[in-house]
PDB file of C-alpha atoms in Angstrom:
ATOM      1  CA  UNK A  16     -20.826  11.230 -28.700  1.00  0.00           C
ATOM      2  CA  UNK A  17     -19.238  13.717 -31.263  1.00  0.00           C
ATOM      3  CA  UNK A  18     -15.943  15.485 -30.378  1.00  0.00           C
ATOM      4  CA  UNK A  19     -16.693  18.569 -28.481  1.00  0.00           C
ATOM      5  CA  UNK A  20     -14.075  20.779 -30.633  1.00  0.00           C
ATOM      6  CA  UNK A  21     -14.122  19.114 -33.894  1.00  0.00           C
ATOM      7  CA  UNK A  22     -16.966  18.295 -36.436  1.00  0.00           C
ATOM      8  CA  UNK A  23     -16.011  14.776 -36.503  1.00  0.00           C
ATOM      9  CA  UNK A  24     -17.593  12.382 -34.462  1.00  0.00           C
ATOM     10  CA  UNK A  25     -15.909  10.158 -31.957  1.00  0.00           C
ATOM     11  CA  UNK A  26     -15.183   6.555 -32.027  1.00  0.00           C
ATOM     12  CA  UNK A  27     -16.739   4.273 -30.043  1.00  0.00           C
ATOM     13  CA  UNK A  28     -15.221   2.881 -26.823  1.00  0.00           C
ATOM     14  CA  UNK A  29     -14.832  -0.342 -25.386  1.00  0.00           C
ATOM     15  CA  UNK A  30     -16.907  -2.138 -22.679  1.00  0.00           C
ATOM     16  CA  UNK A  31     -15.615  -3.507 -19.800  1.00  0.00           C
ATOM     17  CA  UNK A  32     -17.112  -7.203 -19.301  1.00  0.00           C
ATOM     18  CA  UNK A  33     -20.210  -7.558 -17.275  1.00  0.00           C
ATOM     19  CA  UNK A  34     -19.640  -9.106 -13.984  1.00  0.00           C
ATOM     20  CA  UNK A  35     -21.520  -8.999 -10.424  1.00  0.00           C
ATOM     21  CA  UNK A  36     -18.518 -10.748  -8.831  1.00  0.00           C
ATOM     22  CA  UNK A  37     -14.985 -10.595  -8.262  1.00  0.00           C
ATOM     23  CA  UNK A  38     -13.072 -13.437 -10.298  1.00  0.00           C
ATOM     24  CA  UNK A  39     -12.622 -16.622  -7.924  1.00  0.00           C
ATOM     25  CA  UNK A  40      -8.981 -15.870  -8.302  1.00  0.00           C
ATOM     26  CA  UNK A  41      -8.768 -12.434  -6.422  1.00  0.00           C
ATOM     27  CA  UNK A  42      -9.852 -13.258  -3.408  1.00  0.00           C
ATOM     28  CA  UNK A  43      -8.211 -10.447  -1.366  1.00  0.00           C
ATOM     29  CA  UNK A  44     -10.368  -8.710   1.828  1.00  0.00           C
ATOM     30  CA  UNK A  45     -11.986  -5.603   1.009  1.00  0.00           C
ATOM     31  CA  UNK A  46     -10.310  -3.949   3.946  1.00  0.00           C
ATOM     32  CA  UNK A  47      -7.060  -5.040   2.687  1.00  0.00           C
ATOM     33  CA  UNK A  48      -7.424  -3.125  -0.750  1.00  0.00           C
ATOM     34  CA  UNK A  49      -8.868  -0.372   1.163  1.00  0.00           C
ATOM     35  CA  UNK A  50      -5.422   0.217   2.892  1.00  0.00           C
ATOM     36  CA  UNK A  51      -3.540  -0.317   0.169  1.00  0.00           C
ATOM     37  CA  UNK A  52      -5.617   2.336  -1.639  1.00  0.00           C
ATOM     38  CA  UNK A  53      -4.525   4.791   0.799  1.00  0.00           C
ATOM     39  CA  UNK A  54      -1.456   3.702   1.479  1.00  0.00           C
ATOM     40  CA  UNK A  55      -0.346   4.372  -2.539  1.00  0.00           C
ATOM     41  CA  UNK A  56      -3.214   7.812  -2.068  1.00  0.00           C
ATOM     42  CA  UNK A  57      -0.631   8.871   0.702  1.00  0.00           C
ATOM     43  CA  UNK A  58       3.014   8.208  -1.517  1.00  0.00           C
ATOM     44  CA  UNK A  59       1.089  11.106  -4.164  1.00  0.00           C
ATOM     45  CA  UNK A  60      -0.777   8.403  -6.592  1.00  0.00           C
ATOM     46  CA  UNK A  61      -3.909   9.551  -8.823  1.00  0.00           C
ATOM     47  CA  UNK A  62      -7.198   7.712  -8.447  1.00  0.00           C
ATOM     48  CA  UNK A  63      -6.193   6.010 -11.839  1.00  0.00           C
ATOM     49  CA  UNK A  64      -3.048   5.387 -11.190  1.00  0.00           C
ATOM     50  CA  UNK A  65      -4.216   3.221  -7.745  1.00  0.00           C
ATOM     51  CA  UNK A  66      -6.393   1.323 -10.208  1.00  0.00           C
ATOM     52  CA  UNK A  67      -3.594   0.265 -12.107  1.00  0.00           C
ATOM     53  CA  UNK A  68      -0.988  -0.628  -9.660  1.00  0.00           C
ATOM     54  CA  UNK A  69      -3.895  -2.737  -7.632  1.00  0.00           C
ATOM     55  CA  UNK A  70      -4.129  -3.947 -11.425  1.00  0.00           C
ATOM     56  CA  UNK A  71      -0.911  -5.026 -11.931  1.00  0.00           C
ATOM     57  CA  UNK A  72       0.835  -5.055  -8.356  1.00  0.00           C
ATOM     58  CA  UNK A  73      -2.340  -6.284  -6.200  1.00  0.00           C
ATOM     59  CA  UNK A  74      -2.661  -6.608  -2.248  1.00  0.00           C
ATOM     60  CA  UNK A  75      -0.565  -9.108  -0.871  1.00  0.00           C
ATOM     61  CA  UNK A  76       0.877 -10.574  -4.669  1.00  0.00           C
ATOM     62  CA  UNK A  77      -2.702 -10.975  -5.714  1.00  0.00           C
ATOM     63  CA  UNK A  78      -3.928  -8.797  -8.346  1.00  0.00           C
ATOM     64  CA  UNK A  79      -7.212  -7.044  -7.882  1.00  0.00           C
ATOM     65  CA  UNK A  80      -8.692  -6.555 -11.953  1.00  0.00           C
ATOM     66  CA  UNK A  81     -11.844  -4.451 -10.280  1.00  0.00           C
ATOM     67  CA  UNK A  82     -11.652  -2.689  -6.798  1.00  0.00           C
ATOM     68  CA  UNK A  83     -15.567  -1.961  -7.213  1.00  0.00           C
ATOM     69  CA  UNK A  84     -16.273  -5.332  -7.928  1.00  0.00           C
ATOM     70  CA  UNK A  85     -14.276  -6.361  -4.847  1.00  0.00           C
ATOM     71  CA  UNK A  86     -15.381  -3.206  -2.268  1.00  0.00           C
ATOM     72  CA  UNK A  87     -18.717  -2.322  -3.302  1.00  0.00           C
ATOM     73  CA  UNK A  88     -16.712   1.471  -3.679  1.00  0.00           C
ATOM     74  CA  UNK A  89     -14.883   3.562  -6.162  1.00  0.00           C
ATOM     75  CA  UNK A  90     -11.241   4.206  -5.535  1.00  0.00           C
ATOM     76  CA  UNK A  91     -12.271   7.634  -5.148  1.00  0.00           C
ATOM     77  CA  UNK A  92     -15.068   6.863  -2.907  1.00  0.00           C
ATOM     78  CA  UNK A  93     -12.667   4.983  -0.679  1.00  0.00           C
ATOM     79  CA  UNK A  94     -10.690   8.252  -0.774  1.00  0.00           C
ATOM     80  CA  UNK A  95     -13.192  10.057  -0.176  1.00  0.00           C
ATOM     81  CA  UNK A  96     -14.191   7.861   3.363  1.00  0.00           C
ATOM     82  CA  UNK A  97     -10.557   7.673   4.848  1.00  0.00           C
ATOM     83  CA  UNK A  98      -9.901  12.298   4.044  1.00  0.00           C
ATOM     84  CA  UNK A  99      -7.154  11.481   1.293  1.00  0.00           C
ATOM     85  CA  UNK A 100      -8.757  12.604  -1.774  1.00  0.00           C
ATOM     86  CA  UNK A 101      -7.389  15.147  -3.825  1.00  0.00           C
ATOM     87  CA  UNK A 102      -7.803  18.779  -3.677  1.00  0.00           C
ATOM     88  CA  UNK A 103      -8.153  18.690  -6.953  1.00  0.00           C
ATOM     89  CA  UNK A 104     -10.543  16.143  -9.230  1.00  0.00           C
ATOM     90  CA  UNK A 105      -7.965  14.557 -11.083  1.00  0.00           C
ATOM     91  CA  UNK A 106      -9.594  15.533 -14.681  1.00  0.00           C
ATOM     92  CA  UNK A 107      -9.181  19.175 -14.071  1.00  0.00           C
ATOM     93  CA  UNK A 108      -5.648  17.991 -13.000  1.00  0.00           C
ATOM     94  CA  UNK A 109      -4.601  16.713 -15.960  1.00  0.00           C
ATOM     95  CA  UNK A 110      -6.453  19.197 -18.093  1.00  0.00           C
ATOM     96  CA  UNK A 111      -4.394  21.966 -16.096  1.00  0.00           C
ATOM     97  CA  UNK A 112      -0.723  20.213 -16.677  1.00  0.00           C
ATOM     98  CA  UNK A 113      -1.571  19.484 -20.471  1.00  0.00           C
ATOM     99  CA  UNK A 114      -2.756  23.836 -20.389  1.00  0.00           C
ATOM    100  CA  UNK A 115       1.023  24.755 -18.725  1.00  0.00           C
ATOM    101  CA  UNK A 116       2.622  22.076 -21.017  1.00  0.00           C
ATOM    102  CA  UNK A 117       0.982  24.100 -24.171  1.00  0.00           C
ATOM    103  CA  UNK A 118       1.723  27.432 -22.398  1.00  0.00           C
ATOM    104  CA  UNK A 119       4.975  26.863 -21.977  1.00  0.00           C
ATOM    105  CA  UNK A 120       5.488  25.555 -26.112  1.00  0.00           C
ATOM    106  CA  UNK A 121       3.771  28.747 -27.088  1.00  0.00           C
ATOM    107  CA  UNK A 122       6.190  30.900 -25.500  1.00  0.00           C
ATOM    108  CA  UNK A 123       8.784  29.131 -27.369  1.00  0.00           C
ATOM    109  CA  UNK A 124       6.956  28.786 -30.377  1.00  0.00           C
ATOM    110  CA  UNK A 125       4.763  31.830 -30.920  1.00  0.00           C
ATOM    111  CA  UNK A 126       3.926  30.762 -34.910  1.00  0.00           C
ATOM    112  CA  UNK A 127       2.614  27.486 -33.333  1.00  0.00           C
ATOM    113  CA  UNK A 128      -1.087  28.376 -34.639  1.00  0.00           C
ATOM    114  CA  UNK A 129      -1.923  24.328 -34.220  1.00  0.00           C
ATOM    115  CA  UNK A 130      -1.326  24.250 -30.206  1.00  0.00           C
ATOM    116  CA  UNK A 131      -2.549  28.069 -30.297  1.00  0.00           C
ATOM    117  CA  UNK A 132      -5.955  26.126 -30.839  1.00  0.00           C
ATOM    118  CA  UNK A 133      -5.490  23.687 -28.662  1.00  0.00           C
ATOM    119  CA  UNK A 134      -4.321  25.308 -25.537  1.00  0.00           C
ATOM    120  CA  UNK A 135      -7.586  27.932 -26.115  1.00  0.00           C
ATOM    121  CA  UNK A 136     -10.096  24.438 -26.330  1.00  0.00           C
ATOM    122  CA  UNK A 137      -7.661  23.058 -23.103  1.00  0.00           C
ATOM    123  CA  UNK A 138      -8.332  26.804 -21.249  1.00  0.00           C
ATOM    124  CA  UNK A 139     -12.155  26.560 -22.621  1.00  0.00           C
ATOM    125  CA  UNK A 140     -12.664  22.886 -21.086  1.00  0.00           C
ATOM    126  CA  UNK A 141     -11.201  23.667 -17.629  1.00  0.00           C
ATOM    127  CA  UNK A 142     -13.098  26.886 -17.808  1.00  0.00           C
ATOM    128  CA  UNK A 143     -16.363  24.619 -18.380  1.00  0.00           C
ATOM    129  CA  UNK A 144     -14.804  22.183 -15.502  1.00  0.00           C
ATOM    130  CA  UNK A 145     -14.134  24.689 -13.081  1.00  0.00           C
ATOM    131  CA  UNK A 146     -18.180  25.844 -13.253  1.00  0.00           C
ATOM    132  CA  UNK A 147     -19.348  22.612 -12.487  1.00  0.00           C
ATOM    133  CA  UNK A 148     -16.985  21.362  -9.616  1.00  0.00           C
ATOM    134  CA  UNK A 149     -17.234  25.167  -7.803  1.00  0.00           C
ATOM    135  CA  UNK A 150     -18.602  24.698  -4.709  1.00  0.00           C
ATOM    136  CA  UNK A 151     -18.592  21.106  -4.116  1.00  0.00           C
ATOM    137  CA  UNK A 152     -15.007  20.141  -5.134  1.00  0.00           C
ATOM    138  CA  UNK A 153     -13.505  23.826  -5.605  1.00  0.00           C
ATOM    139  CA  UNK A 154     -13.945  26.881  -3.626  1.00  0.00           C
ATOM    140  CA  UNK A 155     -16.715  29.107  -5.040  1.00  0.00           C
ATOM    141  CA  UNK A 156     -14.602  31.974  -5.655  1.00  0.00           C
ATOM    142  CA  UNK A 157     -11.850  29.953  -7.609  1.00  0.00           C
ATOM    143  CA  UNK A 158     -11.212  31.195 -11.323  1.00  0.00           C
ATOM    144  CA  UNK A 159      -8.792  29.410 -13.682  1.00  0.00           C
ATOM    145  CA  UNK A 160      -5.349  31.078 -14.538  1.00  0.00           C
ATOM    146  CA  UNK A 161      -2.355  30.122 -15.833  1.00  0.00           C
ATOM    147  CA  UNK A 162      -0.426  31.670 -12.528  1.00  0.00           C
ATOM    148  CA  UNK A 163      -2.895  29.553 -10.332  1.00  0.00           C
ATOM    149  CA  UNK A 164      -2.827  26.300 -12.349  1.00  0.00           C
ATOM    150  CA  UNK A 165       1.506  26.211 -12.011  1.00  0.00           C
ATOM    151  CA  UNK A 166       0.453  26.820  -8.827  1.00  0.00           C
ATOM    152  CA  UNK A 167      -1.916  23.779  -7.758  1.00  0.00           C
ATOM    153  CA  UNK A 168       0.147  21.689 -10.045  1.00  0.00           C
ATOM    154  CA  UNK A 169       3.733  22.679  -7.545  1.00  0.00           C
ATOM    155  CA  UNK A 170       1.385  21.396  -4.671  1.00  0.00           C
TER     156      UNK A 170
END
């Protein structure tokens, strides 16, 4: 797919192997990594971050490489199932902290043309974000500002 701000196109990512099975390894209950997906949900962990520390950390010393593969569910579908997702999807998240992060460089750096640029294609992507998750993940009356992106990202 070619960059959405550029007129380059974008590299190609990498696949994850093809599997219809946990490895015989990880054999952890699916219940288990269910609580410990809220459990780290609960202590203020993204959806991706879960995925990794089940990566590295596991349930009970055993890593999990695919909680899919070993639930049948998404971490966020787990979430989702035990009321501890996010209020906000964690792409318009980050998208929102990188915006401030630029915000807060430009006030320091007004000549900054280079991250001028970027934080308008950072404002125009949430703005594009924000349309499709209103009224299933946001409020339909919620419209992106700096003042109310500080202030989902004190929360």
């Amino acid at each position: 797919m070619a960059r959405m701000h550029t007129r380059r196109r974008g590299s190609s990512d990498s696949d994850k192997p093809v599997a219809d099975e946990p490895p015989e390894w990880s054999d952890v209950d699916a219940d288990a990594i269910e609580e410990r997906v809220v459990e780290l949900a609960e202590q203020g962990h993204s959806p991706s971050e879960i995925g990794m520390k089940l990566r590295d950390e596991g349930v009970q010393g055993t890593p999990i490489p695919d909680v899919k593969l070993a639930t049948d569910k998404k971490v966020t579908e787990i979430l989702e199932d035990h009321d501890a997702e996010p209020d906000v999807p964690e792409d318009l998240r980050n998208l929102m902290d990188r915006a401030v992060r630029l915000r807060d460089h430009m006030e320091e750096n007004p000549t900054d043309y280079q991250n001028k640029r970027a934080l308008q294609n950072a404002e125009a992507k949430i703005r594009r974000l924000v349309d499709y998750y209103r009224g299933d993940e946001m409020p339909v009356d919620f419209t992106y500002s700096y003042d109310v992106a500080v202030d989902i990202l004190e929360e």
